[in-house]
Amino acid sequence: MNDHQYAVIMAGGIGSRFWPMSRQNFPKQFLDILNTGQTLIQSTFQRLTDFIPPENIYVVTSNEYMHIVKEQLPHIRKENILGEPSRKNTAPCIAYISFKLMQKDPKALLIVAPADHMVLDRIAFKKVCLEALSFVNKHNALITLGITPQKPNTGYGYIQRELQSVTDNVYKVKTFTEKPNLELAKTFLASGDFLWNAGIFVWQVKNIIRA
């Protein structure tokens, strides 16, 4: 396991699309949606520990959810849980962690992932994340993970990629489109060069600080 690899779990959302199961005072990332015995944030944490040391995993959440994170992730260091005063302050929290990691480890590689994803294939997830971490370790690039769309869904953002890969499974991004209407989503799906935006980002900390 690479000690230079770190992760930030974004856990500040209110999960409004899952209402009434998900409520503002106890949103979906803290629920056991699939009845697996683990909440979504617990599953996310466990999934990341497949390739990232637990002590290198941070959580950014709303101040009002700090106590829930501590309850559900009792083994995470207290200093690794950051509270944001409002849900609009995520970027400063990420910047703060990046600067903090740069001081601690100039070779740090960072993956930023939402707490509320449902990932059924942990082996495939690990493989893709390790490919992304390896790429950003060698290139001045920011990676965003894409998911092959199964249907024209209007609830996701879309990434249009170049047809020619840079290397292996890595492609340059042409455009981003946030939650298109149904007709546009159908066009995207038919074109074959659009992916769902997973909202997972990977970069080398020193490069994001320079950017």
Coordinates of N, CA and C in Angstrom, one line a residue:
M1 N 0.8 -1.2 0.0 CA 0.0 0.0 0.0 C 0.9 1.2 0.0
N2 N 0.6 2.2 -0.8 CA 1.4 3.4 -1.0 C 1.0 4.4 0.1
D3 N 2.0 4.8 0.9 CA 1.8 5.7 2.0 C 1.6 7.1 1.5
H4 N 1.9 7.4 0.3 CA 1.7 8.8 -0.3 C 0.3 9.0 -0.8
Q5 N -0.6 8.0 -0.7 CA -2.0 8.1 -1.2 C -2.9 8.5 0.0
Y6 N -3.8 9.4 -0.3 CA -4.7 10.0 0.7 C -6.1 10.1 0.0
A7 N -7.1 10.2 0.9 CA -8.5 10.3 0.4 C -9.3 11.3 1.3
V8 N -10.2 12.0 0.6 CA -11.2 12.9 1.3 C -12.6 12.4 1.0
I9 N -13.3 12.1 2.0 CA -14.7 11.7 1.8 C -15.6 12.9 2.0
M10 N -16.4 13.2 1.0 CA -17.3 14.4 1.1 C -18.6 13.9 1.7
A11 N -19.0 14.4 2.9 CA -20.1 13.9 3.6 C -21.1 15.0 4.1
G12 N -21.2 16.1 3.3 CA -22.0 17.2 3.8 C -23.3 17.4 3.2
G13 N -23.7 16.6 2.2 CA -24.9 16.8 1.5 C -26.1 16.4 2.3
I14 N -27.3 16.8 1.9 CA -28.5 16.5 2.7 C -29.4 15.4 2.1
G15 N -28.9 14.9 0.9 CA -29.6 13.8 0.3 C -31.1 14.0 0.0
S16 N -31.4 15.2 -0.6 CA -32.8 15.6 -0.8 C -33.5 14.6 -1.8
R17 N -32.8 14.0 -2.7 CA -33.4 13.2 -3.7 C -33.9 11.8 -3.1
F18 N -33.4 11.5 -1.9 CA -33.8 10.3 -1.2 C -34.9 10.5 -0.2
W19 N -35.5 11.7 -0.2 CA -36.6 12.0 0.8 C -37.8 11.1 0.4
P20 N -38.5 10.6 1.4 CA -38.4 10.9 2.8 C -37.5 10.0 3.7
M21 N -36.9 9.0 3.0 CA -35.9 8.2 3.8 C -34.8 9.0 4.3
S22 N -34.3 9.9 3.4 CA -33.1 10.7 3.8 C -33.7 12.1 4.2
R23 N -33.4 12.5 5.4 CA -33.8 13.8 5.9 C -32.6 14.7 6.2
Q24 N -32.9 16.0 6.3 CA -31.8 16.9 6.5 C -31.0 16.7 7.8
N25 N -31.7 16.2 8.8 CA -31.0 16.0 10.1 C -30.4 14.6 10.1
F26 N -30.6 13.8 9.1 CA -30.0 12.4 9.0 C -30.0 12.0 7.6
P27 N -29.1 12.6 6.7 CA -29.2 12.3 5.3 C -28.7 10.9 4.9
K28 N -28.8 10.6 3.6 CA -28.6 9.3 3.1 C -27.2 8.7 3.4
Q29 N -26.2 9.5 3.4 CA -24.8 8.9 3.6 C -24.7 8.2 4.9
F30 N -25.6 8.5 5.9 CA -25.6 7.9 7.2 C -26.6 6.8 7.3
L31 N -27.2 6.4 6.2 CA -28.2 5.3 6.2 C -27.7 4.0 5.6
D32 N -28.2 2.9 6.0 CA -27.9 1.6 5.4 C -28.9 1.4 4.3
I33 N -28.7 2.0 3.1 CA -29.7 2.0 2.0 C -29.9 0.6 1.5
L34 N -28.8 -0.2 1.4 CA -28.9 -1.5 0.8 C -29.1 -2.7 1.8
N35 N -29.3 -2.3 3.0 CA -29.5 -3.3 4.1 C -28.4 -4.3 4.2
T36 N -27.1 -3.7 4.1 CA -25.9 -4.6 4.2 C -25.3 -4.6 5.6
G37 N -25.8 -3.8 6.5 CA -25.2 -3.8 7.8 C -24.2 -2.6 7.9
Q38 N -24.0 -1.9 6.8 CA -23.2 -0.7 6.8 C -23.9 0.4 6.2
T39 N -23.7 1.6 6.7 CA -24.2 2.8 6.1 C -23.3 3.2 4.9
L40 N -23.8 4.1 4.1 CA -23.1 4.5 2.8 C -21.7 5.0 3.2
I41 N -21.6 5.9 4.2 CA -20.3 6.4 4.5 C -19.3 5.4 5.1
Q42 N -19.9 4.4 5.8 CA -19.1 3.3 6.3 C -18.5 2.4 5.2
S43 N -19.4 2.2 4.2 CA -19.0 1.4 3.0 C -17.9 2.1 2.2
T44 N -18.1 3.5 2.1 CA -17.1 4.3 1.4 C -15.8 4.2 2.0
F45 N -15.8 4.4 3.4 CA -14.5 4.3 4.1 C -13.9 2.9 3.9
Q46 N -14.6 1.9 4.1 CA -14.1 0.5 3.9 C -13.5 0.3 2.5
R47 N -14.2 0.8 1.5 CA -13.8 0.6 0.1 C -12.5 1.3 -0.1
L48 N -12.3 2.5 0.5 CA -11.1 3.3 0.3 C -9.9 2.6 1.0
T49 N -10.2 1.9 2.1 CA -9.1 1.3 2.9 C -8.5 0.1 2.1
D50 N -9.2 -0.3 1.0 CA -8.6 -1.4 0.2 C -7.3 -1.0 -0.4
F51 N -7.1 0.3 -0.6 CA -5.8 0.8 -1.2 C -5.2 2.1 -0.6
I52 N -5.9 2.6 0.5 CA -5.4 3.8 1.2 C -5.3 3.5 2.7
P53 N -4.2 3.8 3.3 CA -4.1 3.6 4.8 C -5.2 4.3 5.5
P54 N -5.8 3.7 6.5 CA -7.0 4.4 7.2 C -6.6 5.7 7.8
E55 N -5.3 5.8 8.3 CA -4.9 7.1 8.9 C -4.7 8.2 7.8
N56 N -4.8 7.9 6.5 CA -4.7 8.8 5.5 C -6.0 9.2 4.9
I57 N -7.1 8.8 5.5 CA -8.4 9.2 5.0 C -9.1 10.3 5.9
Y58 N -9.6 11.3 5.2 CA -10.2 12.5 5.9 C -11.7 12.5 5.5
V59 N -12.4 13.2 6.3 CA -13.9 13.4 6.0 C -14.2 14.9 6.2
V60 N -14.8 15.4 5.2 CA -15.4 16.8 5.2 C -16.9 16.7 5.3
T61 N -17.5 17.3 6.3 CA -18.9 17.2 6.5 C -19.4 18.6 7.1
S62 N -20.7 18.7 7.1 CA -21.3 19.9 7.8 C -21.1 19.8 9.3
N63 N -21.0 20.9 9.9 CA -20.8 21.0 11.4 C -21.9 20.2 12.1
E64 N -23.1 20.2 11.5 CA -24.2 19.6 12.2 C -24.2 18.0 12.1
Y65 N -23.3 17.5 11.2 CA -23.2 16.1 11.1 C -21.9 15.5 11.7
M66 N -21.1 16.4 12.3 CA -19.8 15.9 12.9 C -20.0 14.8 13.9
H67 N -21.0 14.9 14.7 CA -21.2 13.8 15.7 C -21.6 12.5 15.1
I68 N -22.3 12.6 14.0 CA -22.8 11.3 13.3 C -21.5 10.6 12.7
V69 N -20.7 11.4 12.1 CA -19.5 10.9 11.5 C -18.6 10.2 12.5
K70 N -18.4 10.8 13.7 CA -17.6 10.3 14.8 C -18.3 9.0 15.3
E71 N -19.6 8.9 15.3 CA -20.3 7.7 15.8 C -20.1 6.6 14.7
Q72 N -20.2 6.9 13.5 CA -20.2 5.8 12.4 C -18.8 5.4 12.0
L73 N -17.9 6.3 12.2 CA -16.5 6.0 11.9 C -15.6 6.2 13.1
P74 N -15.8 5.4 14.1 CA -15.1 5.6 15.4 C -13.6 5.4 15.4
H75 N -13.1 4.8 14.3 CA -11.7 4.5 14.3 C -10.9 5.6 13.5
I76 N -11.6 6.5 12.9 CA -11.0 7.6 12.2 C -10.5 8.6 13.2
R77 N -9.3 9.2 12.9 CA -8.7 10.2 13.8 C -9.6 11.4 13.9
K78 N -9.8 12.0 15.1 CA -10.6 13.2 15.2 C -10.1 14.3 14.4
E79 N -8.8 14.5 14.3 CA -8.2 15.6 13.5 C -8.4 15.4 12.0
N80 N -8.9 14.2 11.6 CA -9.1 13.9 10.2 C -10.6 14.2 9.8
I81 N -11.4 14.7 10.7 CA -12.8 15.0 10.4 C -12.9 16.6 10.4
L82 N -13.2 17.2 9.3 CA -13.3 18.6 9.2 C -14.8 19.0 9.0
G83 N -15.2 20.0 9.8 CA -16.6 20.5 9.7 C -16.6 21.8 8.9
E84 N -17.6 21.9 7.9 CA -17.7 23.1 7.2 C -18.9 23.9 7.7
P85 N -18.8 25.2 8.0 CA -19.8 25.9 8.6 C -21.1 26.0 7.7
S86 N -21.0 25.9 6.4 CA -22.1 25.8 5.5 C -21.8 24.9 4.4
R87 N -22.8 24.5 3.6 CA -22.5 23.5 2.6 C -21.9 24.1 1.3
K88 N -21.7 25.5 1.4 CA -21.0 26.1 0.3 C -19.5 26.3 0.5
N89 N -19.0 25.7 1.6 CA -17.6 25.9 2.0 C -16.8 24.7 1.7
T90 N -17.2 23.8 0.8 CA -16.5 22.6 0.5 C -15.1 22.9 -0.1
A91 N -15.1 23.8 -1.1 CA -13.8 24.1 -1.8 C -12.7 24.5 -0.8
P92 N -13.0 25.5 0.1 CA -12.0 25.9 1.1 C -11.5 24.7 1.9
C93 N -12.4 23.8 2.3 CA -12.0 22.6 3.1 C -11.0 21.7 2.3
I94 N -11.3 21.5 1.0 CA -10.5 20.7 0.2 C -9.1 21.4 0.0
A95 N -9.1 22.8 -0.2 CA -7.9 23.5 -0.3 C -7.1 23.4 1.0
Y96 N -7.8 23.5 2.2 CA -7.1 23.4 3.4 C -6.4 22.1 3.6
I97 N -7.1 21.0 3.3 CA -6.5 19.6 3.4 C -5.3 19.5 2.4
S98 N -5.5 20.1 1.2 CA -4.4 20.0 0.2 C -3.1 20.7 0.7
F99 N -3.3 21.9 1.3 CA -2.1 22.6 1.8 C -1.6 21.8 3.0
K100 N -2.4 21.3 3.9 CA -2.0 20.5 5.0 C -1.2 19.3 4.6
L101 N -1.7 18.6 3.6 CA -1.0 17.4 3.1 C 0.4 17.8 2.4
M102 N 0.4 18.9 1.7 CA 1.6 19.4 1.1 C 2.7 19.6 2.1
Q103 N 2.4 20.1 3.2 CA 3.3 20.3 4.3 C 3.8 19.0 4.9
K104 N 2.9 18.1 5.0 CA 3.2 16.8 5.6 C 3.9 15.9 4.7
D105 N 3.5 15.9 3.4 CA 4.0 14.9 2.4 C 3.9 15.5 1.0
P106 N 5.0 16.1 0.6 CA 5.1 16.8 -0.8 C 4.8 15.8 -1.9
K107 N 4.8 14.5 -1.7 CA 4.5 13.6 -2.8 C 3.0 13.1 -2.7
A108 N 2.2 13.7 -1.9 CA 0.9 13.3 -1.6 C 0.0 13.2 -2.9
L109 N -0.7 12.1 -3.0 CA -1.7 12.0 -4.1 C -3.1 11.9 -3.4
L110 N -4.1 12.6 -4.0 CA -5.3 12.7 -3.3 C -6.5 12.3 -4.1
I111 N -7.4 11.5 -3.5 CA -8.6 11.1 -4.2 C -9.8 11.7 -3.4
V112 N -10.7 12.4 -4.0 CA -11.8 13.1 -3.4 C -13.1 12.3 -3.9
A113 N -13.8 11.8 -2.9 CA -15.0 10.9 -3.2 C -16.2 11.2 -2.4
P114 N -17.4 11.2 -3.0 CA -18.6 11.4 -2.2 C -18.8 10.3 -1.2
A115 N -19.5 10.5 -0.1 CA -19.8 9.5 0.9 C -21.0 8.6 0.5
D116 N -21.8 9.1 -0.4 CA -23.1 8.4 -0.6 C -23.2 7.5 -1.9
H117 N -22.0 7.1 -2.4 CA -22.0 6.3 -3.6 C -22.3 4.8 -3.2
M118 N -23.0 4.1 -4.1 CA -23.2 2.7 -3.9 C -22.4 2.0 -4.9
V119 N -21.3 1.3 -4.5 CA -20.4 0.6 -5.4 C -20.4 -0.9 -5.1
L120 N -20.9 -1.7 -6.0 CA -21.0 -3.1 -5.8 C -19.8 -3.9 -6.1
D121 N -18.9 -3.4 -7.0 CA -17.7 -4.1 -7.3 C -16.5 -3.4 -6.8
R122 N -16.1 -3.8 -5.6 CA -14.9 -3.1 -4.9 C -13.6 -3.4 -5.7
I123 N -13.5 -4.6 -6.3 CA -12.3 -4.9 -7.0 C -12.1 -4.0 -8.2
A124 N -13.2 -3.8 -9.0 CA -13.1 -2.9 -10.1 C -12.9 -1.5 -9.7
F125 N -13.5 -1.0 -8.6 CA -13.3 0.3 -8.1 C -11.8 0.5 -7.7
K126 N -11.3 -0.4 -7.0 CA -9.9 -0.3 -6.6 C -9.0 -0.2 -7.8
K127 N -9.2 -1.1 -8.8 CA -8.4 -1.1 -10.0 C -8.4 0.3 -10.7
V128 N -9.6 0.8 -10.9 CA -9.7 2.1 -11.6 C -9.0 3.2 -10.8
C129 N -9.2 3.3 -9.5 CA -8.6 4.3 -8.6 C -7.1 4.2 -8.6
L130 N -6.6 3.0 -8.6 CA -5.1 2.8 -8.6 C -4.6 3.3 -10.0
E131 N -5.3 3.0 -11.0 CA -4.9 3.5 -12.4 C -4.8 5.0 -12.4
A132 N -5.8 5.7 -11.8 CA -5.9 7.1 -11.8 C -4.8 7.7 -10.9
L133 N -4.5 7.1 -9.7 CA -3.5 7.5 -8.9 C -2.1 7.4 -9.5
S134 N -1.9 6.3 -10.2 CA -0.6 6.1 -10.9 C -0.4 7.1 -12.0
F135 N -1.5 7.5 -12.7 CA -1.4 8.5 -13.8 C -1.1 9.8 -13.3
V136 N -1.8 10.3 -12.3 CA -1.5 11.6 -11.7 C -0.1 11.7 -11.1
N137 N 0.4 10.6 -10.6 CA 1.7 10.6 -10.0 C 2.8 10.8 -11.1
K138 N 2.5 10.6 -12.3 CA 3.4 10.7 -13.4 C 3.2 11.9 -14.3
H139 N 2.0 12.5 -14.2 CA 1.6 13.6 -15.1 C 1.0 14.7 -14.3
N140 N 1.1 15.9 -14.8 CA 0.5 17.1 -14.2 C -1.0 17.2 -14.7
A141 N -1.8 16.4 -14.1 CA -3.2 16.2 -14.6 C -4.1 16.1 -13.4
L142 N -5.4 16.4 -13.7 CA -6.5 16.1 -12.7 C -7.4 15.1 -13.4
I143 N -7.6 14.0 -12.7 CA -8.5 12.9 -13.2 C -9.9 13.0 -12.6
T144 N -10.9 12.8 -13.4 CA -12.3 12.7 -12.9 C -12.8 11.3 -13.5
L145 N -13.4 10.5 -12.6 CA -13.8 9.2 -13.0 C -15.1 9.3 -13.7
G146 N -15.3 8.5 -14.8 CA -16.5 8.4 -15.6 C -17.1 7.1 -15.5
I147 N -18.4 7.0 -15.6 CA -19.2 5.7 -15.6 C -19.9 5.5 -16.9
T148 N -19.7 4.4 -17.5 CA -20.5 4.1 -18.7 C -22.0 4.2 -18.5
P149 N -22.7 5.0 -19.1 CA -24.1 5.2 -18.9 C -24.9 4.0 -19.3
Q150 N -25.9 3.6 -18.5 CA -26.8 2.5 -18.9 C -28.1 3.0 -19.5
K151 N -28.4 4.2 -19.3 CA -29.7 4.8 -19.8 C -29.6 6.3 -19.8
P152 N -30.4 7.0 -20.6 CA -30.4 8.5 -20.6 C -30.9 9.1 -19.3
N153 N -30.1 9.2 -18.3 CA -30.5 9.7 -17.0 C -30.3 11.2 -16.9
T154 N -31.3 11.9 -16.4 CA -31.2 13.3 -16.3 C -30.7 13.8 -14.9
G155 N -30.5 12.8 -14.1 CA -30.1 13.2 -12.7 C -28.6 13.2 -12.5
Y156 N -27.8 12.9 -13.6 CA -26.4 12.9 -13.5 C -25.7 14.0 -14.4
G157 N -24.5 14.4 -14.0 CA -23.7 15.2 -14.9 C -23.1 14.3 -15.9
Y158 N -22.7 14.8 -17.1 CA -22.1 14.0 -18.2 C -20.7 14.6 -18.5
I159 N -19.8 13.7 -18.9 CA -18.5 14.0 -19.3 C -18.3 13.6 -20.8
Q160 N -18.0 14.5 -21.7 CA -17.6 14.1 -23.0 C -16.1 13.9 -23.1
R161 N -15.7 12.7 -23.6 CA -14.3 12.4 -23.7 C -13.8 12.4 -25.1
E162 N -12.5 12.6 -25.3 CA -11.9 12.5 -26.6 C -12.0 11.0 -27.0
L163 N -12.1 10.7 -28.3 CA -12.2 9.3 -28.7 C -10.8 8.6 -28.6
Q164 N -9.7 9.3 -28.7 CA -8.4 8.7 -28.6 C -7.9 8.8 -27.2
S165 N -7.6 7.6 -26.6 CA -7.1 7.6 -25.2 C -5.7 8.2 -25.1
V166 N -5.4 8.8 -24.0 CA -4.0 9.3 -23.7 C -3.1 8.1 -23.4
T167 N -3.6 7.2 -22.5 CA -2.9 6.0 -22.2 C -3.9 5.1 -21.5
D168 N -3.9 3.8 -22.0 CA -4.7 2.8 -21.4 C -6.2 3.3 -21.3
N169 N -6.6 3.5 -20.1 CA -8.0 3.9 -19.8 C -8.2 5.3 -19.5
V170 N -7.3 6.2 -19.8 CA -7.3 7.6 -19.6 C -7.6 8.4 -20.8
Y171 N -8.6 9.3 -20.8 CA -9.0 10.1 -21.9 C -9.0 11.6 -21.5
K172 N -8.7 12.4 -22.5 CA -8.9 13.9 -22.3 C -10.4 14.2 -22.3
V173 N -10.7 15.2 -21.4 CA -12.1 15.6 -21.4 C -12.4 16.7 -22.4
K174 N -13.5 16.6 -23.1 CA -13.8 17.7 -24.1 C -14.8 18.7 -23.4
T175 N -15.9 18.1 -22.8 CA -16.9 19.0 -22.2 C -17.5 18.4 -21.0
F176 N -18.0 19.2 -20.1 CA -18.8 18.8 -19.0 C -20.2 19.4 -19.2
T177 N -21.3 18.6 -18.9 CA -22.6 19.0 -19.0 C -23.3 18.6 -17.7
E178 N -23.9 19.5 -17.0 CA -24.6 19.2 -15.7 C -26.1 18.9 -15.9
K179 N -26.5 17.7 -15.6 CA -27.9 17.3 -15.6 C -28.7 17.8 -16.8
P180 N -28.5 17.2 -18.0 CA -29.2 17.6 -19.2 C -30.6 17.2 -19.2
N181 N -31.4 17.8 -20.1 CA -32.8 17.3 -20.2 C -32.8 15.9 -20.9
L182 N -33.9 15.3 -21.0 CA -34.0 13.9 -21.4 C -33.6 13.8 -22.9
E183 N -34.0 14.7 -23.8 CA -33.6 14.6 -25.2 C -32.1 14.7 -25.4
L184 N -31.5 15.6 -24.6 CA -30.1 15.8 -24.7 C -29.3 14.6 -24.2
A185 N -29.9 14.0 -23.1 CA -29.3 12.8 -22.5 C -29.3 11.7 -23.5
K186 N -30.4 11.5 -24.2 CA -30.5 10.5 -25.2 C -29.5 10.7 -26.3
T187 N -29.3 11.9 -26.7 CA -28.2 12.2 -27.7 C -26.9 11.8 -27.2
F188 N -26.6 12.2 -25.9 CA -25.3 11.8 -25.3 C -25.1 10.3 -25.4
L189 N -26.1 9.6 -25.0 CA -26.0 8.1 -24.9 C -25.7 7.5 -26.3
A190 N -26.4 8.1 -27.3 CA -26.3 7.6 -28.7 C -24.9 7.8 -29.3
S191 N -24.3 8.9 -28.8 CA -23.0 9.3 -29.4 C -21.9 8.4 -29.0
G192 N -21.9 7.8 -27.9 CA -20.9 6.8 -27.4 C -19.7 7.4 -26.8
D193 N -19.6 8.8 -26.8 CA -18.4 9.4 -26.2 C -18.7 10.2 -24.9
F194 N -19.9 9.9 -24.3 CA -20.2 10.6 -23.1 C -20.3 9.5 -21.9
L195 N -19.9 10.0 -20.8 CA -19.9 9.2 -19.6 C -20.6 9.9 -18.5
W196 N -21.2 9.2 -17.5 CA -21.7 9.8 -16.3 C -20.6 10.3 -15.5
N197 N -20.7 11.5 -14.9 CA -19.7 12.1 -14.0 C -19.8 11.4 -12.6
A198 N -18.9 10.7 -12.2 CA -18.9 10.0 -10.9 C -18.7 11.0 -9.7
G199 N -18.2 12.1 -10.0 CA -17.9 13.1 -8.9 C -16.8 12.7 -8.1
I200 N -15.9 11.8 -8.6 CA -14.7 11.4 -7.9 C -13.5 12.0 -8.6
F201 N -12.6 12.7 -7.9 CA -11.5 13.4 -8.5 C -10.2 12.9 -7.9
V202 N -9.2 12.9 -8.7 CA -7.8 12.4 -8.3 C -6.8 13.4 -8.8
W203 N -5.9 13.8 -7.9 CA -4.8 14.7 -8.3 C -3.6 14.5 -7.4
Q204 N -2.5 15.1 -7.9 CA -1.3 15.2 -7.1 C -1.4 16.5 -6.4
V205 N -1.3 16.5 -5.1 CA -1.5 17.7 -4.3 C -0.7 18.9 -4.7
K206 N 0.6 18.7 -5.0 CA 1.4 19.9 -5.4 C 0.9 20.5 -6.7
N207 N 0.3 19.7 -7.6 CA -0.2 20.3 -8.8 C -1.5 21.1 -8.6
I208 N -2.4 20.6 -7.7 CA -3.6 21.3 -7.5 C -3.3 22.6 -6.8
I209 N -2.3 22.7 -6.0 CA -2.0 23.9 -5.3 C -1.4 24.9 -6.2
R210 N -0.7 24.5 -7.2 CA -0.1 25.4 -8.2 C -1.2 25.9 -9.1
A211 N -2.3 25.2 -9.3 CA -3.3 25.5 -10.3 C -4.1 26.7 -9.9

